[in-house]
């Protein structure tokens, strides 16, 4: 099974927070920095319809351009996905 993807941008404070949050939850992620690897930016835009970060993708579940409170709200509304992620 593929790891969830976390799209980030170097220097983004919300991305730093997101990485720390998921690390504290022991969630293994495929972290994709679209500034250091701009070839991945089209993938971010394709899956989320925008280019802002952090954006998490786990299969069809996508939370785009979030802070931690917004992510926790999104995951609380989707308990099935929370279970898949182990949150």
XYZ file of C-alpha atoms in Angstrom:
87
model
C 0.000 0.000 0.000
C 1.260 3.465 -0.879
C 2.030 5.905 1.889
C -0.144 8.989 2.179
C 1.375 11.935 0.320
C 2.031 15.269 1.966
C 2.778 18.048 -0.479
C 4.806 20.841 1.120
C 6.893 23.865 0.190
C 10.267 24.598 1.731
C 9.933 27.581 4.084
C 6.171 27.212 4.558
C 5.368 27.527 8.301
C 2.104 25.568 7.953
C 4.072 22.769 6.274
C 6.545 22.677 9.168
C 3.587 22.393 11.552
C 1.979 19.645 9.452
C 5.174 17.582 9.292
C 5.601 17.886 13.070
C 1.945 16.996 13.652
C 2.068 13.846 11.538
C 5.412 12.862 13.074
C 3.847 13.180 16.549
C 1.090 10.818 15.335
C 3.720 8.355 13.986
C 2.169 8.586 10.531
C 4.605 7.644 7.786
C 4.231 9.911 4.786
C 5.701 10.401 1.360
C 6.730 14.055 1.783
C 6.899 15.869 -1.544
C 8.436 19.340 -1.594
C 7.172 21.035 -4.742
C 9.766 23.811 -4.428
C 12.752 21.477 -4.430
C 11.058 19.122 -6.926
C 8.910 21.386 -9.133
C 8.163 18.490 -11.484
C 5.669 17.299 -8.823
C 3.666 20.566 -8.798
C 1.368 19.434 -11.655
C 0.500 16.337 -9.588
C -0.511 18.554 -6.646
C -2.670 20.724 -8.923
C -4.241 17.666 -10.569
C -5.274 15.999 -7.306
C -6.386 19.109 -5.426
C -7.242 21.733 -8.028
C -4.822 24.220 -6.473
C -1.120 24.730 -5.694
C -1.150 25.604 -1.999
C 0.457 23.571 0.741
C 0.315 21.643 2.923
C -1.945 19.256 1.067
C -2.467 15.654 2.154
C -3.598 12.904 -0.191
C -4.468 9.380 0.868
C -6.127 7.689 -2.078
C -9.294 9.660 -2.817
C -9.129 11.540 0.519
C -7.579 14.977 0.050
C -7.217 17.878 2.459
C -5.802 20.884 0.631
C -4.161 24.023 1.974
C -4.786 23.288 5.654
C -3.610 24.238 9.100
C -3.752 21.631 11.866
C -7.203 22.698 13.114
C -8.610 22.455 9.582
C -7.050 19.014 9.117
C -8.432 17.755 12.431
C -11.876 19.071 11.461
C -11.701 17.300 8.086
C -10.554 14.013 9.609
C -13.200 14.164 12.363
C -15.839 14.333 9.613
C -14.382 11.240 7.950
C -13.893 8.524 10.603
C -13.294 5.846 7.976
C -10.296 7.773 6.665
C -9.108 8.453 10.206
C -9.053 4.698 10.727
C -7.098 4.124 7.514
C -4.528 6.689 8.649
C -4.449 5.362 12.212
C -5.542 8.711 13.665
